[in-house]
Short mmCIF file of C-alpha atoms in Angstrom, two decimals:
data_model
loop_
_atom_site.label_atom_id
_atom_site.label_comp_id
_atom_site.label_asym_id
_atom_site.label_seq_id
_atom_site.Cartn_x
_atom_site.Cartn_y
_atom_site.Cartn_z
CA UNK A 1 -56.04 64.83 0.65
CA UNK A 2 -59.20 63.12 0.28
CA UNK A 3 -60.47 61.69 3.75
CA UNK A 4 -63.37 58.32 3.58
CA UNK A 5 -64.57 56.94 6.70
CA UNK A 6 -63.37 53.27 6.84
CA UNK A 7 -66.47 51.23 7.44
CA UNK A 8 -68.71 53.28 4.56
CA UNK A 9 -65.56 52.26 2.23
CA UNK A 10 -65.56 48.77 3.23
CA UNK A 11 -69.21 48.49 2.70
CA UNK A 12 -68.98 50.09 -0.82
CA UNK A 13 -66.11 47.68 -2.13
CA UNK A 14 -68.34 44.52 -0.66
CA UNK A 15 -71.30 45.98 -2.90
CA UNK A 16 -69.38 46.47 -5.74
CA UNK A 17 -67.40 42.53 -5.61
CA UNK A 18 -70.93 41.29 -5.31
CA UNK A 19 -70.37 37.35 -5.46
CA UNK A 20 -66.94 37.02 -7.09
CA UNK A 21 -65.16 34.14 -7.16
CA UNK A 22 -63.54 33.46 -4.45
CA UNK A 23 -60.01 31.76 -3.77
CA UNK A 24 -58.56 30.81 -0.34
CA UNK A 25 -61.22 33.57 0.81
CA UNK A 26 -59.91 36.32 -1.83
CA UNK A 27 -62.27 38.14 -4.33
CA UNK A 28 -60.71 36.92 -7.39
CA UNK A 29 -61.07 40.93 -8.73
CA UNK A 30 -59.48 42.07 -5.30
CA UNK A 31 -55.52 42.83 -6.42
CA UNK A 32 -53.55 40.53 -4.09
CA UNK A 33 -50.35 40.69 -1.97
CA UNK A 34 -49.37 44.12 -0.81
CA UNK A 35 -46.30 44.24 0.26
CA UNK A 36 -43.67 47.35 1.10
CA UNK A 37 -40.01 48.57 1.32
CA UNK A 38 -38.61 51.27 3.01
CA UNK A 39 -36.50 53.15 0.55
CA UNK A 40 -33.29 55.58 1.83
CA UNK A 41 -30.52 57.58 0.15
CA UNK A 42 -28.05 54.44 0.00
CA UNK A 43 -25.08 57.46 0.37
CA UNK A 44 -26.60 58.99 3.62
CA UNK A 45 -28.93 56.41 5.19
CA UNK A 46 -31.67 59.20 5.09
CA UNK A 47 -35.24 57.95 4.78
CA UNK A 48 -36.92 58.73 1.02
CA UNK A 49 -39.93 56.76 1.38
CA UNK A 50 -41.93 53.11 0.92
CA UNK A 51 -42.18 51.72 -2.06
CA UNK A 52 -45.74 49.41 -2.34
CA UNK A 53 -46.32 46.87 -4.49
CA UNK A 54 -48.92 44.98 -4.96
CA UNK A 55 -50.57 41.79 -7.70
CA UNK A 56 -53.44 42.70 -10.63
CA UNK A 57 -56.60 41.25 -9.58
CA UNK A 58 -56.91 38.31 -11.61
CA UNK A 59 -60.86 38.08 -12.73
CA UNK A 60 -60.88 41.69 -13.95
CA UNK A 61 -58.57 44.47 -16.12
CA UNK A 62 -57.93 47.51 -13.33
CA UNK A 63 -57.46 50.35 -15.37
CA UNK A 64 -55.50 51.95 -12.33
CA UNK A 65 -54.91 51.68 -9.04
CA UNK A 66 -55.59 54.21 -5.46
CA UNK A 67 -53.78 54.00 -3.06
CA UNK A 68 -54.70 54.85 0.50
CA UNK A 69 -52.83 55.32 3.70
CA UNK A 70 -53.85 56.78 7.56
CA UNK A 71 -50.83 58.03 9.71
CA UNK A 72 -52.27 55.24 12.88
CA UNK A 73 -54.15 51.68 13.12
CA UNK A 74 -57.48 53.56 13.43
CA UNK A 75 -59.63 56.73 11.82
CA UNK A 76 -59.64 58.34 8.89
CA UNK A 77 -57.99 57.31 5.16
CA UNK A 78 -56.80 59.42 3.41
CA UNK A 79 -56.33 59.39 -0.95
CA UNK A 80 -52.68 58.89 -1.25
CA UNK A 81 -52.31 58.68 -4.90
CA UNK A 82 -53.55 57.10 -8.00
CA UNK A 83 -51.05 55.25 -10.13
CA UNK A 84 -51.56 53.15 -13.29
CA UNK A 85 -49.19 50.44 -12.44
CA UNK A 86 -48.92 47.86 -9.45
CA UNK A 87 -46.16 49.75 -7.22
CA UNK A 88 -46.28 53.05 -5.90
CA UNK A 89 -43.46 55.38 -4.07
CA UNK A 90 -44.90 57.36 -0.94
CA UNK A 91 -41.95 60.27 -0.66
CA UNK A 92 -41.36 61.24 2.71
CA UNK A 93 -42.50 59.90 6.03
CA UNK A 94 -44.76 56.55 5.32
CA UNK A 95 -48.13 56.55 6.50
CA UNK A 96 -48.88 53.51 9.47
CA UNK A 97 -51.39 51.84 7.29
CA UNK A 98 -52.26 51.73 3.66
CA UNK A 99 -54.11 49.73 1.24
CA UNK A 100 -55.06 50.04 -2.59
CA UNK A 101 -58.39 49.87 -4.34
CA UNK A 102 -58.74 48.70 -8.19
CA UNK A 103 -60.33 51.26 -10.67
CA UNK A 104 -62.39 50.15 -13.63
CA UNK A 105 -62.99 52.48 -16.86
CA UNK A 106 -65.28 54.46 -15.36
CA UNK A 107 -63.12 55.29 -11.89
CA UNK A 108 -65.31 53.03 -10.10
CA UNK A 109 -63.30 51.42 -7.35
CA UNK A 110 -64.29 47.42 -7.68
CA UNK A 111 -61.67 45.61 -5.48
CA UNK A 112 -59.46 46.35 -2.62
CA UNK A 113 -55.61 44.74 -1.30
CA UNK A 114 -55.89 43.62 2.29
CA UNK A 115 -54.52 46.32 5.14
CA UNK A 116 -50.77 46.41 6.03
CA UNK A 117 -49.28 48.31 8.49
CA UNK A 118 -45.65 49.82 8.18
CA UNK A 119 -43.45 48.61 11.10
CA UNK A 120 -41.67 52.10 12.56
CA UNK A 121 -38.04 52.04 10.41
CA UNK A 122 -34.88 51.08 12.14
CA UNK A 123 -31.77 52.39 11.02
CA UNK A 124 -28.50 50.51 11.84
CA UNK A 125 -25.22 51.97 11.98
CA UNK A 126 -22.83 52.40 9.04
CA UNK A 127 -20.46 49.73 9.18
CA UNK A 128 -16.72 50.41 10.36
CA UNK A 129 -12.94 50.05 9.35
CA UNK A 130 -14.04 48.87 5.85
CA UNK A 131 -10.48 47.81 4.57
CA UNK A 132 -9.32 45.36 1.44
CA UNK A 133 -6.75 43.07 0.14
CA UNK A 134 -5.82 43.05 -3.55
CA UNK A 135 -5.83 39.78 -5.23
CA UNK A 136 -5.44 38.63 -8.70
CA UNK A 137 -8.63 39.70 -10.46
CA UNK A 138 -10.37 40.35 -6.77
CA UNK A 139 -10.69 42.02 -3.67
CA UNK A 140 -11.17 40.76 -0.34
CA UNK A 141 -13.09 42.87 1.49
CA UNK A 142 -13.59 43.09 5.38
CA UNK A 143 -15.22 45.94 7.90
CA UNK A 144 -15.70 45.72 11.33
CA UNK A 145 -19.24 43.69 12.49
CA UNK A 146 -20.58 46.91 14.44
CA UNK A 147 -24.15 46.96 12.98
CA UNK A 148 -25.10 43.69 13.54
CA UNK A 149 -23.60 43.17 16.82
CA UNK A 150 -25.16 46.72 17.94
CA UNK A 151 -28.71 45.91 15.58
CA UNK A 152 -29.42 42.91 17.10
CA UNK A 153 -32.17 41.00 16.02
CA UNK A 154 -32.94 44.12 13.60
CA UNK A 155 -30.58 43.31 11.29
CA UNK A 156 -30.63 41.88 7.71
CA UNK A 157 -27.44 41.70 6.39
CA UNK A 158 -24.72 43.83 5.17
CA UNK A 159 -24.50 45.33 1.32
CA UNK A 160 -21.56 45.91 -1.21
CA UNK A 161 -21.27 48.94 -3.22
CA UNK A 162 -18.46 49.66 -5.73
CA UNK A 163 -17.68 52.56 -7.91
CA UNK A 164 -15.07 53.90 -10.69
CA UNK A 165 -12.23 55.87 -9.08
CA UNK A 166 -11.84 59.34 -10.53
CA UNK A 167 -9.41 61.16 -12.33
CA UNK A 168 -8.80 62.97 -9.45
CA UNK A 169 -8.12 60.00 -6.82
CA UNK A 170 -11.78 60.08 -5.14
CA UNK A 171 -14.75 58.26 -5.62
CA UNK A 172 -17.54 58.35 -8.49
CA UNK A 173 -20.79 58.84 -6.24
CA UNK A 174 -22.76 58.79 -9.06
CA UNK A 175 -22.08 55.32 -10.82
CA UNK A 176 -22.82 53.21 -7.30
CA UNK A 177 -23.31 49.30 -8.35
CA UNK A 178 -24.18 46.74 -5.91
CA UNK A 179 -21.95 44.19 -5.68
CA UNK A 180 -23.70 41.67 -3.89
CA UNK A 181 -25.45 40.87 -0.31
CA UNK A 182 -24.29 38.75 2.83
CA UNK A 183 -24.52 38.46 6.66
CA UNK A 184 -20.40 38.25 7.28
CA UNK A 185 -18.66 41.21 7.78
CA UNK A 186 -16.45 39.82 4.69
CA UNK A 187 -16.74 40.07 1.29
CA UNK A 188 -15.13 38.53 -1.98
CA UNK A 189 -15.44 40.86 -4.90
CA UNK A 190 -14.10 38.75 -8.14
CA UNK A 191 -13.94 39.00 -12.12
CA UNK A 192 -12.46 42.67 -11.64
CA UNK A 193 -9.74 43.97 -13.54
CA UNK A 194 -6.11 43.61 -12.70
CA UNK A 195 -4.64 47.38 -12.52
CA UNK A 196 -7.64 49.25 -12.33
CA UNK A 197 -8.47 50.71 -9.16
CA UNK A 198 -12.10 50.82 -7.78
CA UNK A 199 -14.24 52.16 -4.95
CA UNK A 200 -15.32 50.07 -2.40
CA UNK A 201 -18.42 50.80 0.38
CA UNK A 202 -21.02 48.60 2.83
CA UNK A 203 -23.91 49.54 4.08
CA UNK A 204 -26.38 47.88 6.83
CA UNK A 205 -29.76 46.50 6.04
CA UNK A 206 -32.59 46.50 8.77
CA UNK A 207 -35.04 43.74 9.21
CA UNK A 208 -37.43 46.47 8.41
CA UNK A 209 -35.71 47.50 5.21
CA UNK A 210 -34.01 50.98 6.16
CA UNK A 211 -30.79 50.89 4.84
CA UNK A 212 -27.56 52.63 7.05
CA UNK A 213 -25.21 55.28 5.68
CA UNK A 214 -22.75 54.55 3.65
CA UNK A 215 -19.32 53.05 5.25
CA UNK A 216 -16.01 55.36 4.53
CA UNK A 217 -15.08 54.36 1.24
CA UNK A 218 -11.94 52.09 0.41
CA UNK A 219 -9.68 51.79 -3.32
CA UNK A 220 -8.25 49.18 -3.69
CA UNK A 221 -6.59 47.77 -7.38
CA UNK A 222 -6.34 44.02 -8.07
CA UNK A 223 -2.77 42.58 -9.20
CA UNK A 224 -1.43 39.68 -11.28
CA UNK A 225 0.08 37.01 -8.76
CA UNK A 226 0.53 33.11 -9.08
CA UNK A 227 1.65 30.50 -6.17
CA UNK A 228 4.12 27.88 -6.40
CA UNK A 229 6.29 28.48 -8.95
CA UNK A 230 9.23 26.80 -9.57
CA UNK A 231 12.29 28.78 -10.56
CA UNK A 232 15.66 26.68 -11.38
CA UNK A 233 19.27 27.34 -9.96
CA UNK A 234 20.97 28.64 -13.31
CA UNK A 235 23.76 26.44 -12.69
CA UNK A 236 21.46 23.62 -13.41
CA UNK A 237 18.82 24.39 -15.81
CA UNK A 238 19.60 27.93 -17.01
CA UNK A 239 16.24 27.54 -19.32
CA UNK A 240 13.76 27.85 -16.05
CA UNK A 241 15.88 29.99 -13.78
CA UNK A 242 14.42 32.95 -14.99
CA UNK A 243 11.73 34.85 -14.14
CA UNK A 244 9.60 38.14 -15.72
CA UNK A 245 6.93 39.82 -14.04
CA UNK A 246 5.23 41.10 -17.00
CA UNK A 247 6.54 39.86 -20.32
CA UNK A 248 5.16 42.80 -22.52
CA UNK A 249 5.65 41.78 -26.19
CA UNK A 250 4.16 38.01 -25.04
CA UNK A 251 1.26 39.82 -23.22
CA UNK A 252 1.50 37.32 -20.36
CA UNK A 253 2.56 37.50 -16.48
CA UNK A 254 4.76 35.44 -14.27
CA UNK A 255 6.87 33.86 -17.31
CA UNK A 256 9.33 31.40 -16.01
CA UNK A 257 12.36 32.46 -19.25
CA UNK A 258 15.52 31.45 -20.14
CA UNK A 259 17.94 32.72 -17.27
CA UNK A 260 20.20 34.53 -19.83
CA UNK A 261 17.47 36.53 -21.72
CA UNK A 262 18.59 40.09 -21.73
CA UNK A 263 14.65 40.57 -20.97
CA UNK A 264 14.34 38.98 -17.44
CA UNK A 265 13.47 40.56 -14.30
CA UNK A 266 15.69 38.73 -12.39
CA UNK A 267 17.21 34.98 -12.00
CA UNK A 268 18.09 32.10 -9.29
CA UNK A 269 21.03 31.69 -8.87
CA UNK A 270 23.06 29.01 -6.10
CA UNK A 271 26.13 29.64 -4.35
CA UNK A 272 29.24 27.25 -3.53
CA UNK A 273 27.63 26.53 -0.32
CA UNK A 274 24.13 25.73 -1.13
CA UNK A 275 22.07 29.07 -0.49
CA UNK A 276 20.39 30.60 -3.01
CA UNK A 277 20.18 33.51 -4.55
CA UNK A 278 18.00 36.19 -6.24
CA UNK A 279 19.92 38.48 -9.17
CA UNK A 280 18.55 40.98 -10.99
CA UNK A 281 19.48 40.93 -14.43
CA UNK A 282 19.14 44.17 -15.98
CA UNK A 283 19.56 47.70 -14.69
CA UNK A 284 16.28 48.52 -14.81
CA UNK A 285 15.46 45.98 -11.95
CA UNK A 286 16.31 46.65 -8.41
CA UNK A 287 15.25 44.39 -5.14
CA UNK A 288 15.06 44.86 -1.72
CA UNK A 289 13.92 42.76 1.06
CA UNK A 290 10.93 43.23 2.59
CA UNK A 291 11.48 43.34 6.22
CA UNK A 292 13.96 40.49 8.19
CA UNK A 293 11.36 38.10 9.13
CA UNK A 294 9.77 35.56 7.59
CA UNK A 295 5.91 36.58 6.34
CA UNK A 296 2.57 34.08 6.72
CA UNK A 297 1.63 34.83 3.21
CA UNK A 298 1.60 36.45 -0.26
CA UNK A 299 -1.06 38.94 0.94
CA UNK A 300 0.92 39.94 3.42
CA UNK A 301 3.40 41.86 1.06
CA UNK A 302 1.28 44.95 1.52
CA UNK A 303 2.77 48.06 -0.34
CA UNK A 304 6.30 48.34 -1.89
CA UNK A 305 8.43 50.43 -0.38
CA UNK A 306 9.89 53.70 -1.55
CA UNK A 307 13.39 53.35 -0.97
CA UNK A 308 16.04 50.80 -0.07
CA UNK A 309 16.10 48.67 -3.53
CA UNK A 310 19.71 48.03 -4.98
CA UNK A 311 20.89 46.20 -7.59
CA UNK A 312 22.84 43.41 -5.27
CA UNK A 313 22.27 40.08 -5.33
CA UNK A 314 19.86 38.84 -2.09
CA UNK A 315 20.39 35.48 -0.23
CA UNK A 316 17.08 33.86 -0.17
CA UNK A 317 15.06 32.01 3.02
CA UNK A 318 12.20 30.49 2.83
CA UNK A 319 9.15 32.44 3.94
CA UNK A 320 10.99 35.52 3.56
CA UNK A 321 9.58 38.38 0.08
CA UNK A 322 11.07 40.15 -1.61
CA UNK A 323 10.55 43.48 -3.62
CA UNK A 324 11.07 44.61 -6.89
CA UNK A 325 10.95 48.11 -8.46
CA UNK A 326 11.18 47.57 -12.48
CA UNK A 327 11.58 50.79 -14.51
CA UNK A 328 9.49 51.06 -18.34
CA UNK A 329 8.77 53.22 -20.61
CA UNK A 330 5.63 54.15 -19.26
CA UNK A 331 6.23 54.19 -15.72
CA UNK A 332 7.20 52.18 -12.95
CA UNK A 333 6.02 48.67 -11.37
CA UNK A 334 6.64 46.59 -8.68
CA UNK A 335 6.48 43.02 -8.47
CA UNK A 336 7.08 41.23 -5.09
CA UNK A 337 8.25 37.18 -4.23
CA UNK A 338 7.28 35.20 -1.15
CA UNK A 339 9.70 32.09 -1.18
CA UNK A 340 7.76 29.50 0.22
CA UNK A 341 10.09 26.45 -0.29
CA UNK A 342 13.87 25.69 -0.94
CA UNK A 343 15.11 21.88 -2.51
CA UNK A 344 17.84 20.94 -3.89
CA UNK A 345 18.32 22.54 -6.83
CA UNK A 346 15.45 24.74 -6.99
CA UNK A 347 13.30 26.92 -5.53
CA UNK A 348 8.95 27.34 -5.32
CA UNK A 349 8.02 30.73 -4.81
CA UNK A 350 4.77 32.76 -4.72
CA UNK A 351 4.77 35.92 -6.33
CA UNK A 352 2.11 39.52 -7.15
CA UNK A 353 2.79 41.95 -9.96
CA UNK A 354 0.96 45.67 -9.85
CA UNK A 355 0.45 46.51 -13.38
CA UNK A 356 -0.35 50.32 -12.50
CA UNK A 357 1.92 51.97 -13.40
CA UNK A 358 3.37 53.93 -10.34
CA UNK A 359 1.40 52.44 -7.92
CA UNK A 360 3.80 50.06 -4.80
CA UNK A 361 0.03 48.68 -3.87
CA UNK A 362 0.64 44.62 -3.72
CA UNK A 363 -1.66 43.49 -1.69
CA UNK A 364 -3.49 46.22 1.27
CA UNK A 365 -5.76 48.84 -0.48
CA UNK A 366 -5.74 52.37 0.50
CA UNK A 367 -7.97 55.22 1.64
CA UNK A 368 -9.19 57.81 -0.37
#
């Protein structure tokens, strides 16, 4: 590297601005505004580099640009690099200091950025327990608030990462998008597709712009659901008292039908005494409850169980679910209900549909 003594520079770029016009105290053929990132392997957290960038000095064309750096506040610079654009990536440890001189056509230096000195990296912890609940056409994401509460007033905010899921059930580490940027440990990811799975990871941003390791991933696949539906007692009005999940030739989900289509997943049905009921209503449909006590929500239908359907009809309560396992041609699905009210001749339910074939995941993602 190149070494100049820091006053004989600064006396050589004063000659050469001679009395340029000056703005707010700036040579108008100084390039302005140096500024710097720290740049890190967003998988790892390890530290690549800083990135400087800087403005083109307005009064004059810089052919190209040096760049200068000195690893403390005082001594020595040192030639850094020479770049013909306004940003410049300094692999490996940063120096403490750096600043850039303009270049005219002759490689004489004619304008200078002002001084900045890199603030010493911090890196926050990888964010915890990253875990997600599958919506229709989203994912709610939500990890445990470890790096800010242990980064203090170091940190930024948090940052979400999502990838294609391989053949293989892991995690494409090569096709990384970000998702988006906030300072909650939660995270709505929307306008994803219903049935696909994807990978899911956070990362922690420092005040000085190191960026963490990456969380432990989390897949998760968006389903079809809808809330308050009302379904009609047969007895009653046998053309809403049916129900299909996924109505394939129609291309459409939750389809309140005709109770007596040979096509529906199941139908309502009310006994002598007032209760209602749930039937299934071909043999390719079998329900189960899920669990005996009543559940807060839709989302918290998690993942369909693996035995225990039957082909029985079940009393319904409200705020109980109830799980489906539907056998096609391609595969299986499951389809779950929340009831969330019962009237008088009716009853409004809330309901989710996987469309992956073979996969029980209704609501809670999974680890890879």
């Amino acid at each position: 590297m190149r070494a100049i003594r820091s006053t004989s520079a600064l006396v050589a770029l004063l000659l050469l601005a001679g009395c340029g016009d000056l703005l707010n105290g700036v040579d108008s053929r100084d390039p302005t505004n140096l500024s710097y990132s720290i740049t890190t392997e967003t998988s790892t957290g390890t530290l690549r580099g800083v990135m400087l960038t800087w403005e083109a000095p307005r009064a004059r064309d810089a052919w190209s640009y040096s760049v200068y750096g000195r690893p403390s506040t005082v001594g020595e610079w040192y030639l850094v690099g020479i770049t013909t654009s306004t940003t410049f990536h300094d692999a490996g440890a940063p120096q403490r200091q750096y600043y850039v001189a303009a270049r005219d056509a002759d490689d004489s230096e004619f304008g200078r950025t002002r001084t900045i000195t890199i603030e010493a990296p911090v890196s926050l912890a990888a964010p915890d327990a990253l875990t997600g609940i599958s919506l229709n056409r989203a994912v709610q994401l939500g990890w445990a608030d470890n790096a800010r509460i242990s980064g203090g007033s170091a940190f930024r905010h948090y940052r979400v990462f999502s990838t294609a899921v391989t053949p293989s059930g892991g995690c494409d580490l090569g096709r990384w998008e970000v998702e988006g940027a906030t300072g909650s440990n939660t995270f709505l990811v929307s306008g994803i597709s219903n049935g696909v799975s994807r990978c899911f990871a956070v990362t922690a941003m420092s005040m000085s712009g190191v960026e963490s390791a990456m969380s432990r991933a989390w897949i998760d696949t968006p389903r079809y659901d809808a809330r308050h539906v009302v379904i009609d007692a047969f007895a009653l009005r046998p053309a809403s008292s049916g129900f299909i999940f996924h109505e394939a030739g129609a291309n459409r989900f939750g389809a309140v039908v005709d109770g007596s289509r040979s096509d529906a997943d199941f139908r309502v049905e009310q006994a002598q005494d007032g209760s209602f009921v749930i039937r299934a209503m071909r043999d390719a449909v079998r329900l189960a409850a899920f669990g005996s006590a009543p559940v807060p929500d839709l989302t918290s239908i998690d993942v369909a169980p693996a035995t225990g359907y039957g082909a029985s009809d079940l009393t319904v309560q409200p705020g109980h679910a109830y799980v489906f396992r539907i056998v096609r041609a391609d595969g299986v699905r499951y389809g779950a209900v929340r009831i969330a009210y019962v009237a008088a001749g009716h009853v409004v339910l809330d309901w989710a549909y996987q469309s992956a074939a073979g996969n029980p995941e209704l609501v809670v993602g999974f680890m890879p």
